[in-house]
mmCIF file of C-alpha atoms in Angstrom:
data_model
loop_
_atom_site.group_PDB
_atom_site.id
_atom_site.type_symbol
_atom_site.label_atom_id
_atom_site.label_comp_id
_atom_site.label_asym_id
_atom_site.label_seq_id
_atom_site.Cartn_x
_atom_site.Cartn_y
_atom_site.Cartn_z
ATOM 1 C CA UNK P 1 -26.338 77.782 29.366
ATOM 2 C CA UNK P 2 -24.758 80.933 28.066
ATOM 3 C CA UNK P 3 -24.545 82.328 31.610
ATOM 4 C CA UNK P 4 -22.641 79.483 33.161
ATOM 5 C CA UNK P 5 -18.938 79.709 32.784
ATOM 6 C CA UNK P 6 -16.408 77.368 34.189
ATOM 7 C CA UNK P 7 -13.950 79.498 36.042
ATOM 8 C CA UNK P 8 -11.953 76.547 37.315
ATOM 9 C CA UNK P 9 -11.632 73.872 34.629
ATOM 10 C CA UNK P 10 -8.733 72.439 36.579
ATOM 11 C CA UNK P 11 -11.048 71.602 39.502
ATOM 12 C CA UNK P 12 -13.337 69.582 37.283
ATOM 13 C CA UNK P 13 -10.393 67.736 35.839
ATOM 14 C CA UNK P 14 -8.970 66.843 39.245
ATOM 15 C CA UNK P 15 -12.351 65.676 40.534
ATOM 16 C CA UNK P 16 -12.749 63.467 37.477
ATOM 17 C CA UNK P 17 -9.321 61.990 37.987
ATOM 18 C CA UNK P 18 -10.057 61.219 41.642
ATOM 19 C CA UNK P 19 -13.290 59.502 40.698
ATOM 20 C CA UNK P 20 -11.446 57.395 38.163
ATOM 21 C CA UNK P 21 -8.836 56.329 40.673
ATOM 22 C CA UNK P 22 -11.506 55.507 43.187
ATOM 23 C CA UNK P 23 -12.725 52.715 40.930
ATOM 24 C CA UNK P 24 -9.704 50.827 42.108
ATOM 25 C CA UNK P 25 -7.665 50.419 38.998
ATOM 26 C CA UNK P 26 -4.195 49.211 39.588
ATOM 27 C CA UNK P 27 -4.819 47.772 43.030
ATOM 28 C CA UNK P 28 -2.170 45.249 43.981
ATOM 29 C CA UNK P 29 -3.446 41.702 43.574
ATOM 30 C CA UNK P 30 -1.368 39.999 46.220
ATOM 31 C CA UNK P 31 -3.645 40.960 49.118
ATOM 32 C CA UNK P 32 -6.365 38.628 47.820
ATOM 33 C CA UNK P 33 -4.347 35.443 47.667
ATOM 34 C CA UNK P 34 -4.804 32.721 50.264
ATOM 35 C CA UNK P 35 -1.819 32.226 52.563
ATOM 36 C CA UNK P 36 0.190 29.151 51.688
ATOM 37 C CA UNK P 37 -1.297 28.822 48.230
ATOM 38 C CA UNK P 38 0.912 28.162 45.246
ATOM 39 C CA UNK P 39 -0.421 31.357 43.665
ATOM 40 C CA UNK P 40 1.536 33.419 46.146
ATOM 41 C CA UNK P 41 4.760 32.100 44.686
ATOM 42 C CA UNK P 42 3.711 32.546 41.083
ATOM 43 C CA UNK P 43 4.555 35.739 39.287
ATOM 44 C CA UNK P 44 1.305 36.080 37.449
ATOM 45 C CA UNK P 45 -2.020 34.409 36.924
ATOM 46 C CA UNK P 46 -2.742 32.765 33.554
ATOM 47 C CA UNK P 47 -4.220 36.059 32.442
ATOM 48 C CA UNK P 48 -3.673 39.672 33.541
ATOM 49 C CA UNK P 49 -5.378 40.267 36.862
ATOM 50 C CA UNK P 50 -7.912 42.928 35.800
ATOM 51 C CA UNK P 51 -9.004 40.726 32.899
ATOM 52 C CA UNK P 52 -9.286 37.549 34.854
ATOM 53 C CA UNK P 53 -11.181 39.273 37.615
ATOM 54 C CA UNK P 54 -13.735 40.555 35.200
ATOM 55 C CA UNK P 55 -13.931 37.601 32.856
ATOM 56 C CA UNK P 56 -13.049 34.421 34.716
ATOM 57 C CA UNK P 57 -16.630 33.171 34.625
ATOM 58 C CA UNK P 58 -16.816 33.557 30.833
ATOM 59 C CA UNK P 59 -13.383 32.069 30.228
ATOM 60 C CA UNK P 60 -14.154 29.073 32.413
ATOM 61 C CA UNK P 61 -17.492 28.553 30.697
ATOM 62 C CA UNK P 62 -15.943 28.675 27.251
ATOM 63 C CA UNK P 63 -13.180 26.258 28.101
ATOM 64 C CA UNK P 64 -15.411 23.855 29.976
ATOM 65 C CA UNK P 65 -17.536 23.460 26.859
ATOM 66 C CA UNK P 66 -14.391 22.625 24.916
ATOM 67 C CA UNK P 67 -13.443 19.962 27.433
ATOM 68 C CA UNK P 68 -16.819 18.399 28.041
ATOM 69 C CA UNK P 69 -18.353 18.530 24.589
ATOM 70 C CA UNK P 70 -15.258 18.207 22.425
ATOM 71 C CA UNK P 71 -12.940 16.344 24.759
ATOM 72 C CA UNK P 72 -10.214 18.999 24.479
ATOM 73 C CA UNK P 73 -8.028 18.880 27.581
ATOM 74 C CA UNK P 74 -5.528 21.359 26.218
ATOM 75 C CA UNK P 75 -7.297 24.423 27.578
ATOM 76 C CA UNK P 76 -6.021 27.529 29.261
ATOM 77 C CA UNK P 77 -8.672 27.960 31.926
ATOM 78 C CA UNK P 78 -9.387 24.778 33.772
ATOM 79 C CA UNK P 79 -11.233 25.007 37.075
ATOM 80 C CA UNK P 80 -9.191 22.261 38.669
ATOM 81 C CA UNK P 81 -5.958 24.082 37.895
ATOM 82 C CA UNK P 82 -7.378 27.289 39.362
ATOM 83 C CA UNK P 83 -8.174 25.349 42.529
ATOM 84 C CA UNK P 84 -4.803 23.628 42.599
ATOM 85 C CA UNK P 85 -2.990 26.961 42.456
ATOM 86 C CA UNK P 86 -5.232 29.072 44.632
ATOM 87 C CA UNK P 87 -6.130 26.722 47.476
ATOM 88 C CA UNK P 88 -4.507 27.879 50.673
ATOM 89 C CA UNK P 89 -2.764 25.558 53.076
ATOM 90 C CA UNK P 90 -3.313 25.278 56.795
ATOM 91 C CA UNK P 91 -0.632 24.902 59.433
ATOM 92 C CA UNK P 92 -0.327 21.176 58.726
ATOM 93 C CA UNK P 93 0.093 21.692 55.001
ATOM 94 C CA UNK P 94 -3.346 20.341 54.126
ATOM 95 C CA UNK P 95 -5.276 22.211 51.486
ATOM 96 C CA UNK P 96 -8.204 24.335 52.631
ATOM 97 C CA UNK P 97 -11.291 24.401 50.372
ATOM 98 C CA UNK P 98 -10.900 27.353 48.073
ATOM 99 C CA UNK P 99 -14.467 28.540 48.638
ATOM 100 C CA UNK P 100 -14.383 28.362 52.415
ATOM 101 C CA UNK P 101 -15.121 31.592 54.344
ATOM 102 C CA UNK P 102 -12.079 33.826 54.305
ATOM 103 C CA UNK P 103 -10.398 31.907 51.501
ATOM 104 C CA UNK P 104 -9.597 32.983 47.964
ATOM 105 C CA UNK P 105 -13.035 33.027 46.325
ATOM 106 C CA UNK P 106 -14.638 34.704 49.319
ATOM 107 C CA UNK P 107 -12.330 37.722 49.156
ATOM 108 C CA UNK P 108 -14.386 39.069 46.259
ATOM 109 C CA UNK P 109 -17.535 36.992 46.261
ATOM 110 C CA UNK P 110 -18.503 37.725 49.834
ATOM 111 C CA UNK P 111 -18.508 41.446 49.189
ATOM 112 C CA UNK P 112 -20.359 41.072 45.906
ATOM 113 C CA UNK P 113 -22.828 38.573 47.383
ATOM 114 C CA UNK P 114 -22.628 36.417 44.268
ATOM 115 C CA UNK P 115 -22.526 32.714 45.035
ATOM 116 C CA UNK P 116 -20.098 30.729 42.907
ATOM 117 C CA UNK P 117 -21.970 27.487 42.351
ATOM 118 C CA UNK P 118 -18.965 25.675 40.883
ATOM 119 C CA UNK P 119 -18.220 23.822 44.066
ATOM 120 C CA UNK P 120 -21.606 22.204 44.406
ATOM 121 C CA UNK P 121 -20.140 19.705 41.979
ATOM 122 C CA UNK P 122 -16.447 20.400 41.623
ATOM 123 C CA UNK P 123 -13.890 19.693 44.275
ATOM 124 C CA UNK P 124 -12.715 22.790 46.139
ATOM 125 C CA UNK P 125 -9.451 21.146 47.135
ATOM 126 C CA UNK P 126 -6.726 20.064 44.741
ATOM 127 C CA UNK P 127 -6.548 16.416 43.815
ATOM 128 C CA UNK P 128 -8.513 13.713 45.508
ATOM 129 C CA UNK P 129 -7.587 14.621 49.010
ATOM 130 C CA UNK P 130 -8.474 11.572 51.010
ATOM 131 C CA UNK P 131 -6.613 9.691 53.632
ATOM 132 C CA UNK P 132 -5.432 6.465 52.088
ATOM 133 C CA UNK P 133 -6.172 4.697 55.336
ATOM 134 C CA UNK P 134 -9.884 5.348 55.158
ATOM 135 C CA UNK P 135 -12.096 2.939 53.333
ATOM 136 C CA UNK P 136 -15.096 4.036 51.285
ATOM 137 C CA UNK P 137 -17.281 4.517 54.340
ATOM 138 C CA UNK P 138 -14.619 6.646 55.955
ATOM 139 C CA UNK P 139 -14.243 8.753 52.868
ATOM 140 C CA UNK P 140 -17.984 9.334 52.802
ATOM 141 C CA UNK P 141 -17.935 10.338 56.461
ATOM 142 C CA UNK P 142 -15.006 12.667 55.914
ATOM 143 C CA UNK P 143 -16.838 14.203 53.012
ATOM 144 C CA UNK P 144 -19.924 14.803 55.072
ATOM 145 C CA UNK P 145 -17.861 16.415 57.804
ATOM 146 C CA UNK P 146 -16.165 18.654 55.272
ATOM 147 C CA UNK P 147 -19.503 19.897 54.074
ATOM 148 C CA UNK P 148 -20.199 21.208 57.579
ATOM 149 C CA UNK P 149 -18.252 24.245 58.683
ATOM 150 C CA UNK P 150 -15.726 22.572 60.899
ATOM 151 C CA UNK P 151 -12.169 23.785 60.871
ATOM 152 C CA UNK P 152 -9.681 21.556 59.043
ATOM 153 C CA UNK P 153 -8.035 20.626 62.349
ATOM 154 C CA UNK P 154 -11.348 19.526 63.843
ATOM 155 C CA UNK P 155 -12.153 17.491 60.773
ATOM 156 C CA UNK P 156 -8.811 15.734 60.881
ATOM 157 C CA UNK P 157 -9.291 14.963 64.590
ATOM 158 C CA UNK P 158 -12.713 13.472 64.013
ATOM 159 C CA UNK P 159 -11.449 11.487 61.048
ATOM 160 C CA UNK P 160 -8.605 10.027 63.102
ATOM 161 C CA UNK P 161 -10.996 9.147 65.898
ATOM 162 C CA UNK P 162 -13.218 7.219 63.533
ATOM 163 C CA UNK P 163 -10.356 5.592 61.690
ATOM 164 C CA UNK P 164 -10.157 2.499 63.809
ATOM 165 C CA UNK P 165 -13.881 1.870 63.760
ATOM 166 C CA UNK P 166 -14.411 2.320 60.035
ATOM 167 C CA UNK P 167 -11.509 0.269 58.825
ATOM 168 C CA UNK P 168 -13.222 -2.938 59.956
ATOM 169 C CA UNK L 1 -31.303 86.903 20.504
ATOM 170 C CA UNK L 2 -30.750 85.095 17.265
ATOM 171 C CA UNK L 3 -27.010 85.468 17.675
ATOM 172 C CA UNK L 4 -27.167 83.814 21.080
ATOM 173 C CA UNK L 5 -29.283 80.967 19.724
ATOM 174 C CA UNK L 6 -26.705 80.198 17.118
ATOM 175 C CA UNK L 7 -24.083 79.969 19.819
ATOM 176 C CA UNK L 8 -26.272 77.729 21.992
ATOM 177 C CA UNK L 9 -26.883 75.316 19.134
ATOM 178 C CA UNK L 10 -23.219 75.055 18.373
ATOM 179 C CA UNK L 11 -22.372 74.378 22.012
ATOM 180 C CA UNK L 12 -25.142 71.832 22.376
ATOM 181 C CA UNK L 13 -24.201 70.073 19.212
ATOM 182 C CA UNK L 14 -20.620 69.873 20.308
ATOM 183 C CA UNK L 15 -21.639 68.538 23.713
ATOM 184 C CA UNK L 16 -23.984 65.903 22.290
ATOM 185 C CA UNK L 17 -21.449 64.897 19.724
ATOM 186 C CA UNK L 18 -18.712 64.462 22.303
ATOM 187 C CA UNK L 19 -20.908 62.504 24.698
ATOM 188 C CA UNK L 20 -22.126 60.158 21.962
ATOM 189 C CA UNK L 21 -18.566 59.551 20.921
ATOM 190 C CA UNK L 22 -17.583 58.809 24.500
ATOM 191 C CA UNK L 23 -20.515 56.444 25.060
ATOM 192 C CA UNK L 24 -19.897 54.486 21.893
ATOM 193 C CA UNK L 25 -16.246 54.186 22.758
ATOM 194 C CA UNK L 26 -16.921 52.991 26.273
ATOM 195 C CA UNK L 27 -19.722 50.562 25.639
ATOM 196 C CA UNK L 28 -18.810 47.151 24.445
ATOM 197 C CA UNK L 29 -21.241 44.385 23.605
ATOM 198 C CA UNK L 30 -21.531 41.865 26.437
ATOM 199 C CA UNK L 31 -19.355 38.821 25.991
ATOM 200 C CA UNK L 32 -16.737 40.572 23.912
ATOM 201 C CA UNK L 33 -13.475 40.458 25.749
ATOM 202 C CA UNK L 34 -10.968 43.183 25.115
ATOM 203 C CA UNK L 35 -7.323 42.961 25.735
ATOM 204 C CA UNK L 36 -4.974 40.106 26.315
ATOM 205 C CA UNK L 37 -7.114 37.488 27.998
ATOM 206 C CA UNK L 38 -8.673 35.172 25.469
ATOM 207 C CA UNK L 39 -10.032 31.729 26.042
ATOM 208 C CA UNK L 40 -8.570 28.691 24.335
ATOM 209 C CA UNK L 41 -8.785 28.453 20.583
ATOM 210 C CA UNK L 42 -10.689 25.177 20.509
ATOM 211 C CA UNK L 43 -8.584 23.570 17.841
ATOM 212 C CA UNK L 44 -8.001 20.423 19.842
ATOM 213 C CA UNK L 45 -10.455 17.828 20.974
ATOM 214 C CA UNK L 46 -11.267 14.259 20.081
ATOM 215 C CA UNK L 47 -11.584 13.153 16.509
ATOM 216 C CA UNK L 48 -14.489 11.454 14.805
ATOM 217 C CA UNK L 49 -12.029 9.150 13.066
ATOM 218 C CA UNK L 50 -12.021 7.212 16.316
ATOM 219 C CA UNK L 51 -14.978 5.283 17.671
ATOM 220 C CA UNK L 52 -14.589 3.996 21.205
ATOM 221 C CA UNK L 53 -16.404 0.952 22.450
ATOM 222 C CA UNK L 54 -16.321 -2.207 24.502
ATOM 223 C CA UNK L 55 -16.497 -5.888 23.714
ATOM 224 C CA UNK L 56 -17.725 -8.163 26.463
ATOM 225 C CA UNK L 57 -17.251 -11.894 26.318
ATOM 226 C CA UNK L 58 -20.164 -13.225 28.322
ATOM 227 C CA UNK L 59 -18.666 -16.677 28.408
ATOM 228 C CA UNK L 60 -15.987 -15.342 30.713
ATOM 229 C CA UNK L 61 -18.404 -13.419 32.857
ATOM 230 C CA UNK L 62 -18.986 -15.262 36.112
ATOM 231 C CA UNK L 63 -22.148 -15.512 38.170
ATOM 232 C CA UNK L 64 -21.857 -13.635 41.455
ATOM 233 C CA UNK L 65 -18.714 -11.677 40.532
ATOM 234 C CA UNK L 66 -19.055 -7.898 40.829
ATOM 235 C CA UNK L 67 -15.465 -6.895 40.108
ATOM 236 C CA UNK L 68 -16.369 -4.548 37.264
ATOM 237 C CA UNK L 69 -19.081 -2.869 39.314
ATOM 238 C CA UNK L 70 -16.775 -2.388 42.279
ATOM 239 C CA UNK L 71 -13.986 -1.127 40.053
ATOM 240 C CA UNK L 72 -16.228 1.396 38.345
ATOM 241 C CA UNK L 73 -17.721 2.567 41.629
ATOM 242 C CA UNK L 74 -14.326 3.131 43.160
ATOM 243 C CA UNK L 75 -12.883 4.896 40.138
ATOM 244 C CA UNK L 76 -15.794 7.275 39.707
ATOM 245 C CA UNK L 77 -16.568 8.091 43.306
ATOM 246 C CA UNK L 78 -19.862 6.200 43.342
ATOM 247 C CA UNK L 79 -18.826 4.148 46.341
ATOM 248 C CA UNK L 80 -18.871 7.366 48.365
ATOM 249 C CA UNK L 81 -22.647 7.417 48.320
ATOM 250 C CA UNK L 82 -24.538 5.797 51.126
ATOM 251 C CA UNK L 83 -28.145 5.079 51.774
ATOM 252 C CA UNK L 84 -29.697 8.132 53.435
ATOM 253 C CA UNK L 85 -31.027 7.723 56.950
ATOM 254 C CA UNK L 86 -34.423 6.142 57.043
ATOM 255 C CA UNK L 87 -34.736 5.424 53.370
ATOM 256 C CA UNK L 88 -36.282 2.175 52.254
ATOM 257 C CA UNK L 89 -33.630 -0.334 51.136
ATOM 258 C CA UNK L 90 -35.535 -1.147 47.960
ATOM 259 C CA UNK L 91 -35.870 2.516 47.110
ATOM 260 C CA UNK L 92 -32.151 2.987 47.646
ATOM 261 C CA UNK L 93 -31.338 0.103 45.342
ATOM 262 C CA UNK L 94 -33.421 1.656 42.614
ATOM 263 C CA UNK L 95 -32.289 5.243 43.103
ATOM 264 C CA UNK L 96 -28.612 4.917 43.883
ATOM 265 C CA UNK L 97 -26.136 6.149 41.257
ATOM 266 C CA UNK L 98 -24.926 3.260 39.174
ATOM 267 C CA UNK L 99 -22.967 3.322 35.950
ATOM 268 C CA UNK L 100 -22.641 -0.447 35.463
ATOM 269 C CA UNK L 101 -24.593 -3.378 36.798
ATOM 270 C CA UNK L 102 -24.532 -7.103 36.500
ATOM 271 C CA UNK L 103 -27.458 -8.637 34.701
ATOM 272 C CA UNK L 104 -28.410 -12.288 34.524
ATOM 273 C CA UNK L 105 -30.559 -13.408 31.609
ATOM 274 C CA UNK L 106 -32.114 -16.778 31.043
ATOM 275 C CA UNK L 107 -33.107 -18.141 27.706
ATOM 276 C CA UNK L 108 -36.747 -19.152 27.968
ATOM 277 C CA UNK L 109 -36.470 -21.948 25.490
ATOM 278 C CA UNK L 110 -33.291 -23.630 26.635
ATOM 279 C CA UNK L 111 -32.873 -22.402 30.223
ATOM 280 C CA UNK L 112 -29.326 -21.264 29.578
ATOM 281 C CA UNK L 113 -28.249 -18.502 31.960
ATOM 282 C CA UNK L 114 -25.948 -15.729 30.772
ATOM 283 C CA UNK L 115 -24.237 -13.173 32.995
ATOM 284 C CA UNK L 116 -23.181 -9.849 31.628
ATOM 285 C CA UNK L 117 -22.285 -6.361 32.797
ATOM 286 C CA UNK L 118 -24.623 -3.710 31.504
ATOM 287 C CA UNK L 119 -23.555 -0.095 31.162
ATOM 288 C CA UNK L 120 -24.296 2.730 28.748
ATOM 289 C CA UNK L 121 -24.152 1.210 25.305
ATOM 290 C CA UNK L 122 -22.838 4.371 23.635
ATOM 291 C CA UNK L 123 -25.260 4.083 20.774
ATOM 292 C CA UNK L 124 -24.539 5.694 17.469
ATOM 293 C CA UNK L 125 -28.116 6.955 17.409
ATOM 294 C CA UNK L 126 -28.734 7.568 21.103
ATOM 295 C CA UNK L 127 -32.363 7.996 22.172
ATOM 296 C CA UNK L 128 -31.181 9.911 25.213
ATOM 297 C CA UNK L 129 -29.623 12.591 23.018
ATOM 298 C CA UNK L 130 -32.788 12.799 20.941
ATOM 299 C CA UNK L 131 -35.041 13.475 23.886
ATOM 300 C CA UNK L 132 -32.848 15.779 25.931
ATOM 301 C CA UNK L 133 -34.607 19.173 26.082
ATOM 302 C CA UNK L 134 -31.476 21.158 26.802
ATOM 303 C CA UNK L 135 -28.804 19.418 24.770
ATOM 304 C CA UNK L 136 -27.015 18.246 27.888
ATOM 305 C CA UNK L 137 -27.056 14.642 26.759
ATOM 306 C CA UNK L 138 -24.524 14.574 23.973
ATOM 307 C CA UNK L 139 -22.563 12.255 21.749
ATOM 308 C CA UNK L 140 -18.912 13.215 21.521
ATOM 309 C CA UNK L 141 -17.201 13.022 18.145
ATOM 310 C CA UNK L 142 -15.395 9.873 19.294
ATOM 311 C CA UNK L 143 -18.652 8.091 20.076
ATOM 312 C CA UNK L 144 -18.838 8.490 23.844
ATOM 313 C CA UNK L 145 -22.370 9.377 24.913
ATOM 314 C CA UNK L 146 -22.418 11.397 28.089
ATOM 315 C CA UNK L 147 -24.156 14.151 30.023
ATOM 316 C CA UNK L 148 -22.912 17.722 30.189
ATOM 317 C CA UNK L 149 -23.921 18.244 33.780
ATOM 318 C CA UNK L 150 -23.541 22.004 33.580
ATOM 319 C CA UNK L 151 -26.495 22.093 31.228
ATOM 320 C CA UNK L 152 -28.524 19.208 32.623
ATOM 321 C CA UNK L 153 -31.688 20.354 34.355
ATOM 322 C CA UNK L 154 -32.474 17.010 35.919
ATOM 323 C CA UNK L 155 -35.697 16.278 34.068
ATOM 324 C CA UNK L 156 -34.739 12.562 33.694
ATOM 325 C CA UNK L 157 -36.268 12.270 30.244
ATOM 326 C CA UNK L 158 -33.102 10.513 29.109
ATOM 327 C CA UNK L 159 -33.494 8.012 31.934
ATOM 328 C CA UNK L 160 -36.926 7.178 30.625
ATOM 329 C CA UNK L 161 -35.760 7.038 27.026
ATOM 330 C CA UNK L 162 -32.791 4.769 27.546
ATOM 331 C CA UNK L 163 -33.671 1.207 26.554
ATOM 332 C CA UNK L 164 -30.901 -0.129 28.777
ATOM 333 C CA UNK L 165 -31.683 1.862 31.946
ATOM 334 C CA UNK L 166 -28.103 3.010 31.848
ATOM 335 C CA UNK L 167 -28.557 6.431 33.418
ATOM 336 C CA UNK L 168 -28.920 7.354 37.048
ATOM 337 C CA UNK L 169 -29.786 10.466 38.953
ATOM 338 C CA UNK L 170 -28.123 12.099 41.933
ATOM 339 C CA UNK L 171 -30.749 12.692 44.587
ATOM 340 C CA UNK L 172 -28.677 14.205 47.368
ATOM 341 C CA UNK L 173 -25.969 16.778 47.914
ATOM 342 C CA UNK L 174 -22.512 15.479 47.182
ATOM 343 C CA UNK L 175 -20.150 15.863 50.084
ATOM 344 C CA UNK L 176 -16.995 14.216 48.818
ATOM 345 C CA UNK L 177 -16.232 15.343 45.286
ATOM 346 C CA UNK L 178 -13.815 13.483 43.051
ATOM 347 C CA UNK L 179 -11.879 15.047 40.205
ATOM 348 C CA UNK L 180 -12.703 12.387 37.648
ATOM 349 C CA UNK L 181 -16.449 12.679 38.033
ATOM 350 C CA UNK L 182 -17.699 16.038 39.275
ATOM 351 C CA UNK L 183 -21.335 15.518 40.107
ATOM 352 C CA UNK L 184 -24.007 17.479 41.858
ATOM 353 C CA UNK L 185 -27.492 17.012 43.153
ATOM 354 C CA UNK L 186 -30.118 17.117 40.461
ATOM 355 C CA UNK L 187 -28.163 15.924 37.445
ATOM 356 C CA UNK L 188 -28.111 12.692 35.501
ATOM 357 C CA UNK L 189 -25.020 10.654 34.781
ATOM 358 C CA UNK L 190 -23.886 7.480 33.100
ATOM 359 C CA UNK L 191 -20.813 5.580 31.992
ATOM 360 C CA UNK L 192 -18.423 7.769 30.025
ATOM 361 C CA UNK L 193 -15.950 5.013 29.111
ATOM 362 C CA UNK L 194 -13.577 6.405 31.733
ATOM 363 C CA UNK L 195 -12.822 9.430 29.568
ATOM 364 C CA UNK L 196 -11.000 11.237 32.378
ATOM 365 C CA UNK L 197 -8.875 8.250 33.198
ATOM 366 C CA UNK L 198 -8.011 7.685 29.563
ATOM 367 C CA UNK L 199 -7.015 11.301 29.138
ATOM 368 C CA UNK L 200 -4.680 10.877 32.068
ATOM 369 C CA UNK L 201 -2.893 8.100 30.217
ATOM 370 C CA UNK L 202 -4.576 4.866 31.249
ATOM 371 C CA UNK L 203 -5.147 2.269 28.546
ATOM 372 C CA UNK L 204 -7.834 0.274 30.338
ATOM 373 C CA UNK L 205 -11.189 1.306 31.646
ATOM 374 C CA UNK L 206 -11.803 0.726 35.337
ATOM 375 C CA UNK L 207 -14.141 -2.162 34.662
ATOM 376 C CA UNK L 208 -11.683 -3.764 32.266
ATOM 377 C CA UNK L 209 -8.862 -3.474 34.751
ATOM 378 C CA UNK L 210 -10.957 -4.892 37.572
ATOM 379 C CA UNK L 211 -12.108 -7.790 35.422
ATOM 380 C CA UNK L 212 -8.602 -8.733 34.324
ATOM 381 C CA UNK L 213 -7.308 -8.370 37.872
ATOM 382 C CA UNK L 214 -10.034 -10.747 38.979
ATOM 383 C CA UNK L 215 -8.708 -13.158 36.386
ATOM 384 C CA UNK L 216 -11.522 -13.235 33.848
ATOM 385 C CA UNK L 217 -10.639 -10.631 31.252
ATOM 386 C CA UNK L 218 -14.148 -10.444 29.837
ATOM 387 C CA UNK L 219 -14.047 -6.766 28.911
ATOM 388 C CA UNK L 220 -12.032 -5.248 26.087
ATOM 389 C CA UNK L 221 -11.943 -1.518 25.409
ATOM 390 C CA UNK L 222 -10.680 0.110 22.278
ATOM 391 C CA UNK L 223 -11.111 1.936 19.026
ATOM 392 C CA UNK L 224 -13.643 0.196 16.813
ATOM 393 C CA UNK L 225 -12.375 2.017 13.739
ATOM 394 C CA UNK L 226 -8.770 0.977 14.156
ATOM 395 C CA UNK L 227 -8.257 -2.403 12.496
ATOM 396 C CA UNK L 228 -5.139 -3.055 14.565
ATOM 397 C CA UNK L 229 -6.733 -2.557 17.967
ATOM 398 C CA UNK L 230 -7.362 -5.499 20.279
ATOM 399 C CA UNK L 231 -11.103 -4.935 20.177
ATOM 400 C CA UNK L 232 -11.287 -4.917 16.382
ATOM 401 C CA UNK L 233 -9.330 -8.137 16.178
ATOM 402 C CA UNK L 234 -11.532 -9.751 18.814
ATOM 403 C CA UNK L 235 -14.673 -8.588 17.021
ATOM 404 C CA UNK L 236 -13.420 -10.242 13.834
ATOM 405 C CA UNK L 237 -12.560 -13.486 15.592
ATOM 406 C CA UNK L 238 -15.935 -14.258 17.145
ATOM 407 C CA UNK L 239 -19.549 -13.394 16.424
ATOM 408 C CA UNK L 240 -20.947 -10.603 18.573
ATOM 409 C CA UNK L 241 -24.247 -8.843 18.917
ATOM 410 C CA UNK L 242 -25.561 -5.634 20.368
ATOM 411 C CA UNK L 243 -28.275 -5.721 22.957
ATOM 412 C CA UNK L 244 -31.714 -4.977 21.540
ATOM 413 C CA UNK L 245 -30.636 -5.100 17.893
ATOM 414 C CA UNK L 246 -34.274 -4.522 16.940
ATOM 415 C CA UNK L 247 -33.862 -0.897 17.987
ATOM 416 C CA UNK L 248 -31.155 -0.382 15.370
ATOM 417 C CA UNK L 249 -29.065 1.954 17.506
ATOM 418 C CA UNK L 250 -25.653 0.662 16.402
ATOM 419 C CA UNK L 251 -24.165 0.374 19.870
ATOM 420 C CA UNK L 252 -20.533 0.848 20.643
ATOM 421 C CA UNK L 253 -20.753 -1.912 23.243
ATOM 422 C CA UNK L 254 -20.967 -5.437 21.875
ATOM 423 C CA UNK L 255 -21.465 -8.791 23.536
ATOM 424 C CA UNK L 256 -20.364 -12.208 22.423
ATOM 425 C CA UNK L 257 -22.011 -15.524 23.047
ATOM 426 C CA UNK L 258 -25.396 -14.260 24.111
#
């Protein structure tokens, strides 16, 4: 130990700095947002981006317990409001499921290979997006089609084609 | 040699000291959130000064009418479920999700037939909450008994424990999800007195609205602890009972003229 001397302390410092920057601090958030989503027009998320990226699962869990077990609707982190803001829109203005491939959730979760299981139960589109013209059977059919990986345009086409039959 | 050793120790001590300081600074216990983002404070929520319940006038309940059932199914997305391909019709009838059903009872002695809608009775001492192994089945402070489906593991013990068979299980993947009743395969659910709808500003449950639209008005919803509410006044004006009073559960749902 006594024989090693650091002739270039500056080099070590610069290398350390580069490593720190490589962790990706301060990366612009706007590249992750789905095109056409309301989030693109908002200035900021409900929490600073680095925090919400790291903690959104804990914040959602905490607030969901408040809502479900205590009936408190006045919460900051509600899954349905995340979906409402972050769901992208297709060319026709219809909302695309927020967990669809290439959409908002996938931009991080695909790389991390962590499945968000929220949408097994919760709706991945804002509101109750159903065509008013479809009856209950039609809504069920539309739902089943949505669970397959058809594009939104294909789904709408199929739904229209079945409209006449199912309304009887 | 001894001089060098002294120097080594000093250097090592300094190094260890600095690295310990750095590690303790950098490591934070899991779950502690630094910085600005903090979840909601949890000061809100429903109050236990309120007890929600239903009063059902079975005299007004008509044989063959399923308005309340249809209304509930539509409101809570239950009508979106269909019998799976190839399943036995009987099996489907027993296993389909159902929050409310029409029951017809006949007095053995007199032969009098009574029709009534049967849903979760929102007991004050719910057996389903007692038996739940995970704590998913819960009684809210305002008296609503419901399932926290995030925690539910789908064991169905509550379904066995319920004296009124009020709970049902979701056996298949849910394709069309509704905001007012997020549900997934493998969890149990039951009537929650339209909590979502009420929070959105409605003053009638779906079954109550359907029944009054159908012209019968047999269902009244309200706060049992508020003496000025419609349900309290109705409870004072005619005798009412709970179903299975021998179980002493102090239900929030009462029936008249049974």
